PDB file of C-alpha atoms in Angstrom:
ATOM      1  CA  UNK A 164      48.881  17.959  -1.326  1.00 64.00           C
ATOM      2  CA  UNK A 165      52.104  19.281  -2.871  1.00 69.00           C
ATOM      3  CA  UNK A 166      53.033  16.218  -4.259  1.00 76.00           C
ATOM      4  CA  UNK A 167      49.701  15.750  -6.033  1.00 70.00           C
ATOM      5  CA  UNK A 168      50.341  19.061  -7.531  1.00 74.00           C
ATOM      6  CA  UNK A 169      54.079  18.332  -8.401  1.00 79.00           C
ATOM      7  CA  UNK A 170      52.712  15.200 -10.825  1.00 80.00           C
ATOM      8  CA  UNK A 171      49.805  17.269 -11.785  1.00 78.00           C
ATOM      9  CA  UNK A 172      52.427  20.131 -13.489  1.00 81.00           C
ATOM     10  CA  UNK A 173      55.243  17.596 -14.429  1.00 85.00           C
ATOM     11  CA  UNK A 174      52.124  15.843 -16.787  1.00 84.00           C
ATOM     12  CA  UNK A 175      50.989  19.120 -17.844  1.00 83.00           C
ATOM     13  CA  UNK A 176      54.527  20.119 -19.268  1.00 85.00           C
ATOM     14  CA  UNK A 177      54.833  16.435 -20.986  1.00 88.00           C
ATOM     15  CA  UNK A 178      51.295  17.077 -22.339  1.00 87.00           C
ATOM     16  CA  UNK A 179      52.012  20.607 -23.697  1.00 85.00           C
ATOM     17  CA  UNK A 180      55.074  19.905 -24.746  1.00 87.00           C
ATOM     18  CA  UNK A 181      53.355  16.982 -27.101  1.00 89.00           C
ATOM     19  CA  UNK A 182      51.000  18.909 -28.545  1.00 86.00           C
ATOM     20  CA  UNK A 183      53.595  21.642 -29.193  1.00 85.00           C
ATOM     21  CA  UNK A 184      55.592  18.977 -31.350  1.00 87.00           C
ATOM     22  CA  UNK A 185      52.650  17.383 -33.522  1.00 86.00           C
ATOM     23  CA  UNK A 186      51.199  20.879 -33.541  1.00 82.00           C
ATOM     24  CA  UNK A 187      54.976  21.895 -35.309  1.00 82.00           C
ATOM     25  CA  UNK A 188      54.816  18.308 -37.660  1.00 82.00           C
ATOM     26  CA  UNK A 189      51.486  19.061 -38.812  1.00 79.00           C
ATOM     27  CA  UNK A 190      52.268  22.500 -39.645  1.00 74.00           C
ATOM     28  CA  UNK A 191      55.065  21.320 -42.029  1.00 69.00           C
ATOM     29  CA  UNK A 192      53.106  18.438 -43.181  1.00 66.00           C
ATOM     30  CA  UNK A 193      50.557  21.237 -44.941  1.00 66.00           C
ATOM     31  CA  UNK A 194      51.293  21.096 -48.621  1.00 64.00           C
ATOM     32  CA  UNK A 195      51.660  25.190 -48.444  1.00 65.00           C
ATOM     33  CA  UNK A 196      55.228  26.599 -48.946  1.00 68.00           C
ATOM     34  CA  UNK A 197      54.989  29.464 -45.908  1.00 69.00           C
ATOM     35  CA  UNK A 198      57.921  31.594 -47.952  1.00 68.00           C
ATOM     36  CA  UNK A 199      55.078  31.498 -50.580  1.00 69.00           C
ATOM     37  CA  UNK A 200      52.465  32.270 -48.017  1.00 65.00           C
ATOM     38  CA  UNK A 201      55.070  34.891 -46.480  1.00 64.00           C
ATOM     39  CA  UNK A 202      55.931  36.911 -50.040  1.00 68.00           C
ATOM     40  CA  UNK A 203      53.259  36.085 -52.107  1.00 63.00           C
ATOM     41  CA  UNK A 204      52.995  34.173 -55.723  1.00 65.00           C
ATOM     42  CA  UNK A 205      54.985  36.646 -57.306  1.00 69.00           C
ATOM     43  CA  UNK A 206      58.096  35.622 -55.771  1.00 73.00           C
ATOM     44  CA  UNK A 207      61.006  33.974 -57.934  1.00 74.00           C
ATOM     45  CA  UNK A 208      63.159  31.173 -57.141  1.00 77.00           C
ATOM     46  CA  UNK A 209      65.789  33.210 -55.589  1.00 78.00           C
ATOM     47  CA  UNK A 210      63.386  35.107 -53.093  1.00 76.00           C
ATOM     48  CA  UNK A 211      61.761  31.798 -51.769  1.00 75.00           C
ATOM     49  CA  UNK A 212      65.208  30.295 -51.601  1.00 77.00           C
ATOM     50  CA  UNK A 213      66.319  33.656 -49.645  1.00 75.00           C
ATOM     51  CA  UNK A 214      63.002  33.035 -47.230  1.00 72.00           C
ATOM     52  CA  UNK A 215      63.668  29.915 -46.694  1.00 72.00           C
ATOM     53  CA  UNK A 216      67.105  30.183 -45.494  1.00 71.00           C
ATOM     54  CA  UNK A 217      66.100  33.405 -43.916  1.00 66.00           C
ATOM     55  CA  UNK A 218      63.352  31.381 -41.924  1.00 67.00           C
ATOM     56  CA  UNK A 219      65.473  28.521 -40.949  1.00 68.00           C
ATOM     57  CA  UNK A 220      63.026  26.217 -43.325  1.00 72.00           C
ATOM     58  CA  UNK A 221      66.200  24.688 -45.154  1.00 75.00           C
ATOM     59  CA  UNK A 222      67.061  23.308 -42.152  1.00 78.00           C
ATOM     60  CA  UNK A 223      65.866  19.781 -40.760  1.00 82.00           C
ATOM     61  CA  UNK A 224      62.514  19.682 -39.450  1.00 81.00           C
ATOM     62  CA  UNK A 225      63.672  18.485 -35.783  1.00 85.00           C
ATOM     63  CA  UNK A 226      65.800  21.412 -35.580  1.00 85.00           C
ATOM     64  CA  UNK A 227      63.471  23.875 -36.825  1.00 82.00           C
ATOM     65  CA  UNK A 228      61.325  22.705 -33.643  1.00 86.00           C
ATOM     66  CA  UNK A 229      64.102  22.990 -31.475  1.00 88.00           C
ATOM     67  CA  UNK A 230      64.719  26.426 -32.545  1.00 85.00           C
ATOM     68  CA  UNK A 231      60.883  27.169 -32.027  1.00 85.00           C
ATOM     69  CA  UNK A 232      60.710  26.110 -28.641  1.00 88.00           C
ATOM     70  CA  UNK A 233      63.485  27.660 -27.546  1.00 89.00           C
ATOM     71  CA  UNK A 234      62.568  30.517 -28.789  1.00 88.00           C
ATOM     72  CA  UNK A 235      59.047  30.622 -26.781  1.00 88.00           C
ATOM     73  CA  UNK A 236      61.517  30.525 -23.546  1.00 88.00           C
ATOM     74  CA  UNK A 237      64.451  32.309 -24.374  1.00 89.00           C
ATOM     75  CA  UNK A 238      63.299  34.847 -27.444  1.00 88.00           C
ATOM     76  CA  UNK A 239      64.974  34.710 -31.066  1.00 86.00           C
ATOM     77  CA  UNK A 240      66.489  36.627 -33.439  1.00 83.00           C
ATOM     78  CA  UNK A 241      64.779  36.597 -36.935  1.00 77.00           C
ATOM     79  CA  UNK A 242      65.394  38.511 -40.211  1.00 71.00           C
ATOM     80  CA  UNK A 243      62.234  41.152 -39.412  1.00 72.00           C
ATOM     81  CA  UNK A 244      63.430  41.947 -36.278  1.00 77.00           C
ATOM     82  CA  UNK A 245      64.206  40.469 -32.844  1.00 84.00           C
ATOM     83  CA  UNK A 246      61.263  37.858 -31.389  1.00 86.00           C
ATOM     84  CA  UNK A 247      60.889  38.480 -27.252  1.00 88.00           C
ATOM     85  CA  UNK A 248      59.923  35.223 -25.293  1.00 86.00           C
ATOM     86  CA  UNK A 249      57.512  33.754 -25.939  1.00 88.00           C
ATOM     87  CA  UNK A 250      58.235  34.195 -29.722  1.00 88.00           C
ATOM     88  CA  UNK A 251      55.350  32.314 -31.700  1.00 88.00           C
ATOM     89  CA  UNK A 252      57.248  34.008 -34.668  1.00 84.00           C
ATOM     90  CA  UNK A 253      55.892  37.254 -36.661  1.00 84.00           C
ATOM     91  CA  UNK A 254      52.380  36.590 -38.637  1.00 83.00           C
ATOM     92  CA  UNK A 255      52.216  36.697 -42.363  1.00 76.00           C
ATOM     93  CA  UNK A 256      49.528  38.902 -42.308  1.00 75.00           C
ATOM     94  CA  UNK A 257      50.871  41.958 -41.218  1.00 79.00           C
ATOM     95  CA  UNK A 258      54.393  41.163 -39.697  1.00 79.00           C
ATOM     96  CA  UNK A 259      53.384  41.409 -36.274  1.00 87.00           C
ATOM     97  CA  UNK A 260      54.512  39.381 -33.433  1.00 90.00           C
ATOM     98  CA  UNK A 261      51.763  36.596 -32.924  1.00 91.00           C
ATOM     99  CA  UNK A 262      52.475  36.849 -29.171  1.00 92.00           C
ATOM    100  CA  UNK A 263      51.353  40.844 -29.146  1.00 92.00           C
ATOM    101  CA  UNK A 264      48.359  39.746 -30.831  1.00 92.00           C
ATOM    102  CA  UNK A 265      47.388  36.995 -28.926  1.00 92.00           C
ATOM    103  CA  UNK A 266      47.160  39.493 -25.988  1.00 90.00           C
ATOM    104  CA  UNK A 267      45.388  41.957 -27.723  1.00 90.00           C
ATOM    105  CA  UNK A 268      42.662  39.351 -28.119  1.00 89.00           C
ATOM    106  CA  UNK A 269      42.744  36.932 -25.162  1.00 88.00           C
ATOM    107  CA  UNK A 270      41.344  39.490 -22.597  1.00 89.00           C
ATOM    108  CA  UNK A 271      38.110  39.498 -24.456  1.00 89.00           C
ATOM    109  CA  UNK A 272      37.719  35.745 -24.761  1.00 88.00           C
ATOM    110  CA  UNK A 273      39.054  35.091 -21.280  1.00 87.00           C
ATOM    111  CA  UNK A 274      36.625  37.560 -19.868  1.00 89.00           C
ATOM    112  CA  UNK A 275      33.434  35.533 -21.602  1.00 89.00           C
ATOM    113  CA  UNK A 276      34.756  32.420 -20.710  1.00 87.00           C
ATOM    114  CA  UNK A 277      35.219  33.353 -16.976  1.00 89.00           C
ATOM    115  CA  UNK A 278      31.907  35.207 -17.001  1.00 90.00           C
ATOM    116  CA  UNK A 279      29.518  32.505 -19.193  1.00 89.00           C
ATOM    117  CA  UNK A 280      31.483  29.689 -16.580  1.00 89.00           C
ATOM    118  CA  UNK A 281      30.393  31.534 -13.234  1.00 91.00           C
ATOM    119  CA  UNK A 282      26.684  32.269 -15.123  1.00 91.00           C
ATOM    120  CA  UNK A 283      26.281  28.352 -16.005  1.00 89.00           C
ATOM    121  CA  UNK A 284      27.629  27.166 -12.880  1.00 90.00           C
ATOM    122  CA  UNK A 285      25.692  29.695 -10.583  1.00 92.00           C
ATOM    123  CA  UNK A 286      22.495  28.895 -12.520  1.00 91.00           C
ATOM    124  CA  UNK A 287      22.739  25.199 -13.151  1.00 90.00           C
ATOM    125  CA  UNK A 288      23.995  24.206  -9.634  1.00 91.00           C
ATOM    126  CA  UNK A 289      21.492  26.277  -8.216  1.00 91.00           C
ATOM    127  CA  UNK A 290      18.449  24.776 -10.226  1.00 91.00           C
ATOM    128  CA  UNK A 291      19.648  21.379  -9.731  1.00 91.00           C
ATOM    129  CA  UNK A 292      19.831  22.205  -5.968  1.00 92.00           C
ATOM    130  CA  UNK A 293      16.294  23.234  -5.805  1.00 92.00           C
ATOM    131  CA  UNK A 294      15.351  20.374  -7.697  1.00 91.00           C
ATOM    132  CA  UNK A 295      17.117  17.520  -5.784  1.00 90.00           C
ATOM    133  CA  UNK A 296      15.340  19.454  -2.729  1.00 89.00           C
ATOM    134  CA  UNK A 297      12.185  19.480  -3.925  1.00 88.00           C
ATOM    135  CA  UNK A 298      11.676  16.527  -5.687  1.00 86.00           C
ATOM    136  CA  UNK A 299       8.349  15.647  -7.694  1.00 84.00           C
ATOM    137  CA  UNK A 300       7.167  19.177  -7.230  1.00 89.00           C
ATOM    138  CA  UNK A 301       5.603  21.748  -9.888  1.00 89.00           C
ATOM    139  CA  UNK A 302       9.290  23.668  -9.380  1.00 90.00           C
ATOM    140  CA  UNK A 303      11.071  20.127 -10.447  1.00 87.00           C
ATOM    141  CA  UNK A 304       9.000  19.661 -13.408  1.00 88.00           C
ATOM    142  CA  UNK A 305       9.351  22.700 -14.872  1.00 89.00           C
ATOM    143  CA  UNK A 306      13.178  23.366 -14.181  1.00 87.00           C
ATOM    144  CA  UNK A 307      13.594  19.327 -15.692  1.00 85.00           C
ATOM    145  CA  UNK A 308      11.912  20.987 -19.055  1.00 86.00           C
ATOM    146  CA  UNK A 309      13.736  24.016 -19.552  1.00 84.00           C
ATOM    147  CA  UNK A 310      17.109  22.209 -18.995  1.00 83.00           C
ATOM    148  CA  UNK A 311      15.824  19.820 -21.520  1.00 80.00           C
ATOM    149  CA  UNK A 312      15.045  22.805 -23.708  1.00 80.00           C
ATOM    150  CA  UNK A 313      17.964  24.500 -23.458  1.00 79.00           C
ATOM    151  CA  UNK A 314      20.564  21.545 -23.813  1.00 76.00           C
ATOM    152  CA  UNK A 315      18.550  21.606 -27.602  1.00 78.00           C
ATOM    153  CA  UNK A 316      19.491  25.025 -28.697  1.00 79.00           C
ATOM    154  CA  UNK A 317      22.101  26.705 -30.315  1.00 80.00           C
ATOM    155  CA  UNK A 318      24.354  29.545 -29.786  1.00 82.00           C
ATOM    156  CA  UNK A 319      23.658  30.659 -33.128  1.00 80.00           C
ATOM    157  CA  UNK A 320      20.344  30.679 -33.137  1.00 84.00           C
ATOM    158  CA  UNK A 321      20.015  32.403 -30.133  1.00 87.00           C
ATOM    159  CA  UNK A 322      22.427  35.131 -30.114  1.00 87.00           C
ATOM    160  CA  UNK A 323      20.683  37.243 -33.020  1.00 88.00           C
ATOM    161  CA  UNK A 324      17.511  36.834 -31.070  1.00 90.00           C
ATOM    162  CA  UNK A 325      19.009  37.689 -27.711  1.00 89.00           C
ATOM    163  CA  UNK A 326      20.384  40.437 -29.304  1.00 89.00           C
ATOM    164  CA  UNK A 327      17.412  41.770 -30.816  1.00 89.00           C
ATOM    165  CA  UNK A 328      15.080  41.783 -27.975  1.00 90.00           C
ATOM    166  CA  UNK A 329      17.157  42.033 -25.284  1.00 90.00           C
ATOM    167  CA  UNK A 330      19.595  45.183 -27.118  1.00 88.00           C
ATOM    168  CA  UNK A 331      17.862  46.119 -29.800  1.00 88.00           C
ATOM    169  CA  UNK A 332      14.378  46.334 -28.649  1.00 89.00           C
ATOM    170  CA  UNK A 333      14.446  46.334 -25.087  1.00 88.00           C
ATOM    171  CA  UNK A 334      17.751  48.379 -24.824  1.00 86.00           C
ATOM    172  CA  UNK A 335      18.290  46.539 -21.246  1.00 87.00           C
ATOM    173  CA  UNK A 336      21.457  45.222 -22.335  1.00 87.00           C
ATOM    174  CA  UNK A 337      24.716  45.907 -24.373  1.00 85.00           C
ATOM    175  CA  UNK A 338      24.713  43.755 -28.057  1.00 83.00           C
ATOM    176  CA  UNK A 339      28.545  43.235 -26.541  1.00 79.00           C
ATOM    177  CA  UNK A 340      31.848  44.449 -27.220  1.00 80.00           C
ATOM    178  CA  UNK A 341      35.619  44.329 -26.754  1.00 83.00           C
ATOM    179  CA  UNK A 342      36.665  44.305 -23.279  1.00 83.00           C
ATOM    180  CA  UNK A 343      39.304  47.354 -22.151  1.00 81.00           C
ATOM    181  CA  UNK A 344      40.293  46.693 -18.497  1.00 78.00           C
ATOM    182  CA  UNK A 345      43.112  49.463 -18.960  1.00 74.00           C
ATOM    183  CA  UNK A 346      40.154  52.245 -19.303  1.00 79.00           C
ATOM    184  CA  UNK A 347      36.981  50.997 -18.875  1.00 81.00           C
ATOM    185  CA  UNK A 348      37.104  47.911 -16.117  1.00 83.00           C
ATOM    186  CA  UNK A 349      33.215  48.142 -15.082  1.00 83.00           C
ATOM    187  CA  UNK A 350      32.151  48.647 -18.896  1.00 79.00           C
ATOM    188  CA  UNK A 351      34.473  45.637 -20.005  1.00 83.00           C
ATOM    189  CA  UNK A 352      32.050  43.856 -17.843  1.00 86.00           C
ATOM    190  CA  UNK A 353      28.300  44.967 -18.813  1.00 87.00           C
ATOM    191  CA  UNK A 354      29.311  44.366 -22.187  1.00 86.00           C
ATOM    192  CA  UNK A 355      29.922  40.725 -21.701  1.00 89.00           C
ATOM    193  CA  UNK A 356      26.785  40.389 -19.752  1.00 90.00           C
ATOM    194  CA  UNK A 357      24.631  39.739 -23.363  1.00 91.00           C
ATOM    195  CA  UNK A 358      27.345  37.411 -25.195  1.00 91.00           C
ATOM    196  CA  UNK A 359      27.910  35.453 -21.906  1.00 90.00           C
ATOM    197  CA  UNK A 360      24.363  35.046 -21.046  1.00 90.00           C
ATOM    198  CA  UNK A 361      23.841  33.223 -24.775  1.00 89.00           C
ATOM    199  CA  UNK A 362      26.868  31.405 -24.410  1.00 88.00           C
ATOM    200  CA  UNK A 363      25.991  29.884 -20.719  1.00 88.00           C
ATOM    201  CA  UNK A 364      22.363  28.892 -21.700  1.00 85.00           C
ATOM    202  CA  UNK A 365      23.671  25.480 -23.095  1.00 81.00           C
ATOM    203  CA  UNK A 366      25.964  24.437 -20.369  1.00 86.00           C
ATOM    204  CA  UNK A 367      23.471  25.394 -17.317  1.00 86.00           C
ATOM    205  CA  UNK A 368      21.122  23.204 -18.657  1.00 85.00           C
ATOM    206  CA  UNK A 369      23.265  20.218 -18.536  1.00 86.00           C
ATOM    207  CA  UNK A 370      24.589  21.012 -15.481  1.00 90.00           C
ATOM    208  CA  UNK A 371      20.742  21.559 -13.748  1.00 91.00           C
ATOM    209  CA  UNK A 372      20.179  17.705 -14.559  1.00 88.00           C
ATOM    210  CA  UNK A 373      23.811  16.713 -13.693  1.00 89.00           C
ATOM    211  CA  UNK A 374      23.897  18.330 -10.120  1.00 91.00           C
ATOM    212  CA  UNK A 375      20.071  17.224  -9.571  1.00 91.00           C
ATOM    213  CA  UNK A 376      21.201  13.287 -10.428  1.00 91.00           C
ATOM    214  CA  UNK A 377      23.892  13.426  -8.080  1.00 90.00           C
ATOM    215  CA  UNK A 378      22.419  15.052  -5.087  1.00 91.00           C
ATOM    216  CA  UNK A 379      19.554  12.692  -5.677  1.00 89.00           C
ATOM    217  CA  UNK A 380      22.065   9.761  -5.744  1.00 89.00           C
ATOM    218  CA  UNK A 381      24.021  11.381  -2.799  1.00 88.00           C
ATOM    219  CA  UNK A 382      20.781  11.927  -0.447  1.00 86.00           C
ATOM    220  CA  UNK A 383      20.066   8.251  -0.714  1.00 85.00           C
ATOM    221  CA  UNK A 384      23.367   7.133   0.899  1.00 84.00           C
ATOM    222  CA  UNK A 385      23.857   5.236   3.894  1.00 85.00           C
ATOM    223  CA  UNK A 386      25.488   7.834   5.794  1.00 82.00           C
ATOM    224  CA  UNK A 387      23.229  10.599   4.556  1.00 82.00           C
ATOM    225  CA  UNK A 388      20.412   8.202   5.824  1.00 83.00           C
ATOM    226  CA  UNK A 389      22.507   7.882   9.243  1.00 85.00           C
ATOM    227  CA  UNK A 390      23.148  11.595   9.959  1.00 82.00           C
ATOM    228  CA  UNK A 391      19.407  11.837   9.585  1.00 81.00           C
ATOM    229  CA  UNK A 392      18.998   8.952  11.775  1.00 83.00           C
ATOM    230  CA  UNK A 393      21.248  10.390  14.555  1.00 82.00           C
ATOM    231  CA  UNK A 394      19.189  13.412  14.460  1.00 83.00           C
ATOM    232  CA  UNK A 395      20.903  16.143  12.224  1.00 85.00           C
ATOM    233  CA  UNK A 396      18.584  18.571  10.543  1.00 86.00           C
ATOM    234  CA  UNK A 397      17.549  18.013   7.137  1.00 85.00           C
ATOM    235  CA  UNK A 398      19.570  21.334   6.137  1.00 87.00           C
ATOM    236  CA  UNK A 399      22.476  20.101   7.694  1.00 86.00           C
ATOM    237  CA  UNK A 400      22.971  16.835   6.304  1.00 87.00           C
ATOM    238  CA  UNK A 401      21.396  18.149   2.945  1.00 88.00           C
ATOM    239  CA  UNK A 402      24.560  21.143   2.360  1.00 86.00           C
ATOM    240  CA  UNK A 403      27.378  19.277   4.871  1.00 83.00           C
ATOM    241  CA  UNK A 404      27.481  15.489   3.292  1.00 83.00           C
ATOM    242  CA  UNK A 405      25.309  15.302   0.162  1.00 86.00           C
ATOM    243  CA  UNK A 406      26.308  18.627  -1.402  1.00 86.00           C
ATOM    244  CA  UNK A 407      30.296  17.937  -0.851  1.00 81.00           C
ATOM    245  CA  UNK A 408      29.435  14.624  -2.031  1.00 81.00           C
ATOM    246  CA  UNK A 409      28.324  15.562  -5.294  1.00 85.00           C
ATOM    247  CA  UNK A 410      30.695  18.556  -6.131  1.00 84.00           C
ATOM    248  CA  UNK A 411      33.567  16.215  -6.394  1.00 79.00           C
ATOM    249  CA  UNK A 412      31.869  14.905  -9.765  1.00 83.00           C
ATOM    250  CA  UNK A 413      30.263  18.320 -10.868  1.00 86.00           C
ATOM    251  CA  UNK A 414      33.846  19.424 -10.837  1.00 82.00           C
ATOM    252  CA  UNK A 415      35.019  16.671 -12.725  1.00 79.00           C
ATOM    253  CA  UNK A 416      32.376  17.343 -14.964  1.00 83.00           C
ATOM    254  CA  UNK A 417      33.524  21.457 -15.062  1.00 84.00           C
ATOM    255  CA  UNK A 418      37.149  20.512 -15.763  1.00 78.00           C
ATOM    256  CA  UNK A 419      35.897  17.955 -19.099  1.00 77.00           C
ATOM    257  CA  UNK A 420      33.910  20.950 -20.414  1.00 80.00           C
ATOM    258  CA  UNK A 421      36.808  23.384 -20.332  1.00 77.00           C
ATOM    259  CA  UNK A 422      37.816  22.775 -24.158  1.00 75.00           C
ATOM    260  CA  UNK A 423      33.537  23.283 -24.685  1.00 78.00           C
ATOM    261  CA  UNK A 424      33.941  26.415 -22.989  1.00 80.00           C
ATOM    262  CA  UNK A 425      36.739  27.621 -25.205  1.00 76.00           C
ATOM    263  CA  UNK A 426      34.767  26.279 -27.990  1.00 75.00           C
ATOM    264  CA  UNK A 427      31.514  28.162 -27.162  1.00 78.00           C
ATOM    265  CA  UNK A 428      33.230  31.318 -27.031  1.00 79.00           C
ATOM    266  CA  UNK A 429      34.514  30.778 -30.454  1.00 78.00           C
ATOM    267  CA  UNK A 430      31.213  30.562 -31.619  1.00 81.00           C
ATOM    268  CA  UNK A 431      30.005  33.333 -29.507  1.00 86.00           C
ATOM    269  CA  UNK A 432      32.644  35.843 -30.886  1.00 86.00           C
ATOM    270  CA  UNK A 433      31.116  34.995 -33.997  1.00 82.00           C
ATOM    271  CA  UNK A 434      27.703  35.535 -33.464  1.00 85.00           C
ATOM    272  CA  UNK A 435      28.397  39.029 -31.803  1.00 87.00           C
ATOM    273  CA  UNK A 436      30.823  40.311 -33.441  1.00 85.00           C
ATOM    274  CA  UNK A 437      33.708  40.107 -30.640  1.00 87.00           C
ATOM    275  CA  UNK A 438      37.583  40.095 -31.444  1.00 88.00           C
ATOM    276  CA  UNK A 439      39.027  37.231 -29.180  1.00 88.00           C
ATOM    277  CA  UNK A 440      41.569  34.098 -29.820  1.00 88.00           C
ATOM    278  CA  UNK A 441      38.181  32.422 -31.884  1.00 83.00           C
ATOM    279  CA  UNK A 442      37.814  34.845 -34.341  1.00 83.00           C
ATOM    280  CA  UNK A 443      41.771  35.106 -34.461  1.00 87.00           C
ATOM    281  CA  UNK A 444      41.723  32.055 -35.204  1.00 85.00           C
ATOM    282  CA  UNK A 445      38.770  31.394 -37.862  1.00 83.00           C
ATOM    283  CA  UNK A 446      40.752  34.609 -39.455  1.00 84.00           C
ATOM    284  CA  UNK A 447      44.112  33.008 -39.290  1.00 84.00           C
ATOM    285  CA  UNK A 448      42.864  29.838 -41.123  1.00 80.00           C
ATOM    286  CA  UNK A 449      41.293  32.179 -43.846  1.00 80.00           C
ATOM    287  CA  UNK A 450      44.311  33.790 -44.447  1.00 78.00           C
ATOM    288  CA  UNK A 451      46.732  30.469 -44.118  1.00 74.00           C
ATOM    289  CA  UNK A 452      48.641  32.639 -41.551  1.00 79.00           C
ATOM    290  CA  UNK A 453      50.364  29.801 -40.565  1.00 78.00           C
ATOM    291  CA  UNK A 454      52.822  31.532 -37.311  1.00 83.00           C
ATOM    292  CA  UNK A 455      49.412  32.417 -36.214  1.00 87.00           C
ATOM    293  CA  UNK A 456      47.635  29.373 -36.583  1.00 84.00           C
ATOM    294  CA  UNK A 457      50.364  27.975 -34.778  1.00 86.00           C
ATOM    295  CA  UNK A 458      50.391  30.526 -32.133  1.00 89.00           C
ATOM    296  CA  UNK A 459      46.710  30.122 -31.270  1.00 89.00           C
ATOM    297  CA  UNK A 460      46.546  26.768 -31.017  1.00 86.00           C
ATOM    298  CA  UNK A 461      49.489  26.353 -28.585  1.00 87.00           C
ATOM    299  CA  UNK A 462      48.221  29.014 -26.725  1.00 87.00           C
ATOM    300  CA  UNK A 463      44.903  27.772 -26.070  1.00 85.00           C
ATOM    301  CA  UNK A 464      45.943  24.223 -25.059  1.00 85.00           C
ATOM    302  CA  UNK A 465      48.313  25.777 -22.762  1.00 86.00           C
ATOM    303  CA  UNK A 466      45.212  27.151 -21.305  1.00 84.00           C
ATOM    304  CA  UNK A 467      43.031  25.174 -21.051  1.00 83.00           C
ATOM    305  CA  UNK A 468      45.794  22.567 -19.446  1.00 84.00           C
ATOM    306  CA  UNK A 469      46.641  25.081 -17.216  1.00 84.00           C
ATOM    307  CA  UNK A 470      43.133  25.386 -15.787  1.00 82.00           C
ATOM    308  CA  UNK A 471      42.621  21.831 -15.887  1.00 80.00           C
ATOM    309  CA  UNK A 472      45.341  21.439 -13.463  1.00 81.00           C
ATOM    310  CA  UNK A 473      43.646  24.083 -11.238  1.00 80.00           C
ATOM    311  CA  UNK A 474      40.583  22.052 -11.194  1.00 77.00           C
ATOM    312  CA  UNK A 475      42.562  19.083 -10.363  1.00 75.00           C
ATOM    313  CA  UNK A 476      43.679  21.136  -7.283  1.00 75.00           C
ATOM    314  CA  UNK A 477      40.474  21.814  -6.517  1.00 75.00           C
ATOM    315  CA  UNK A 478      39.163  18.310  -6.680  1.00 67.00           C
ATOM    316  CA  UNK A 479      41.893  17.539  -4.442  1.00 66.00           C
ATOM    317  CA  UNK A 480      40.898  19.916  -2.157  1.00 68.00           C
ATOM    318  CA  UNK A 481      37.279  18.831  -2.191  1.00 65.00           C
ATOM    319  CA  UNK A 482      37.858  15.091  -1.949  1.00 62.00           C
ATOM    320  CA  UNK A 483      41.256  14.616   0.274  1.00 60.00           C
ATOM    321  CA  UNK A 484      41.233  10.579  -1.060  1.00 56.00           C
ATOM    322  CA  UNK A 485      42.277  12.396  -4.750  1.00 56.00           C
ATOM    323  CA  UNK A 486      45.455  12.996  -3.207  1.00 53.00           C
ATOM    324  CA  UNK A 487      46.430   9.639  -2.818  1.00 50.00           C
ATOM    325  CA  UNK A 488      45.437   8.908  -6.732  1.00 53.00           C
TER     326      UNK A 488
END
């Protein structure tokens, strides 16, 4: 198990290095001049040259990339002040450290993603298990119809409807606000229920169908029929054999969907007016704030890779054969 995790962690480190290199070189492939973005269009040639020197833009790109990577782990001394590790630079828009901006926004996105994942896994897997246990029943047909309908809707369509119905009209749920774990942890959860529910719809619909299909396949396996023939109860065989066999693929699908979960969080934040990483990324692109764009991209990539390592570890725990791969 330890060797398996070490291989996955080393692979994750290599992936993050490649992502950082590609992102950094694409950063300088853009036609926009960071110096002009930093000081505005009224800068003279001497001011632009001075900013190039202060930001290290007059050095070869590989040298700049090396300084950037060192700053991520050890910090950097920059003309406008010291940038503590992890140093993603300073935002062109407000001269604040990019890492401080990300730290302020990430709790909202992380809370939304975790709550949404918990909801769609619970509902999706639960419906799929019940449908598999009651194949051909009225419940199975209704659940399949609901799942197909859920996969055809979009967040930006059901989001405003959910706000109008459950928040404005019925008053059952909050419209959704940024989280504040330090001062109001309970309120941070309740304020995220509606956005998380809306984001989860397009996901649990897929997991319901996937779980049902996997469970039906597992129930027809030879070892499951053999267990039933030996006199084991249907309930024991269903949960002990079939469910365990289906959990591995479901975990794999969840690992693949992690990027989609963060993508869904971006759309949900925009729909509900939440100030998270998604809204921050959109603002950075609109303002052509290159250091902030890079910081958000690298941080998001690192988060997804880290969660994938955790998913791989849980998959190896469920299916010991994976550890030998």
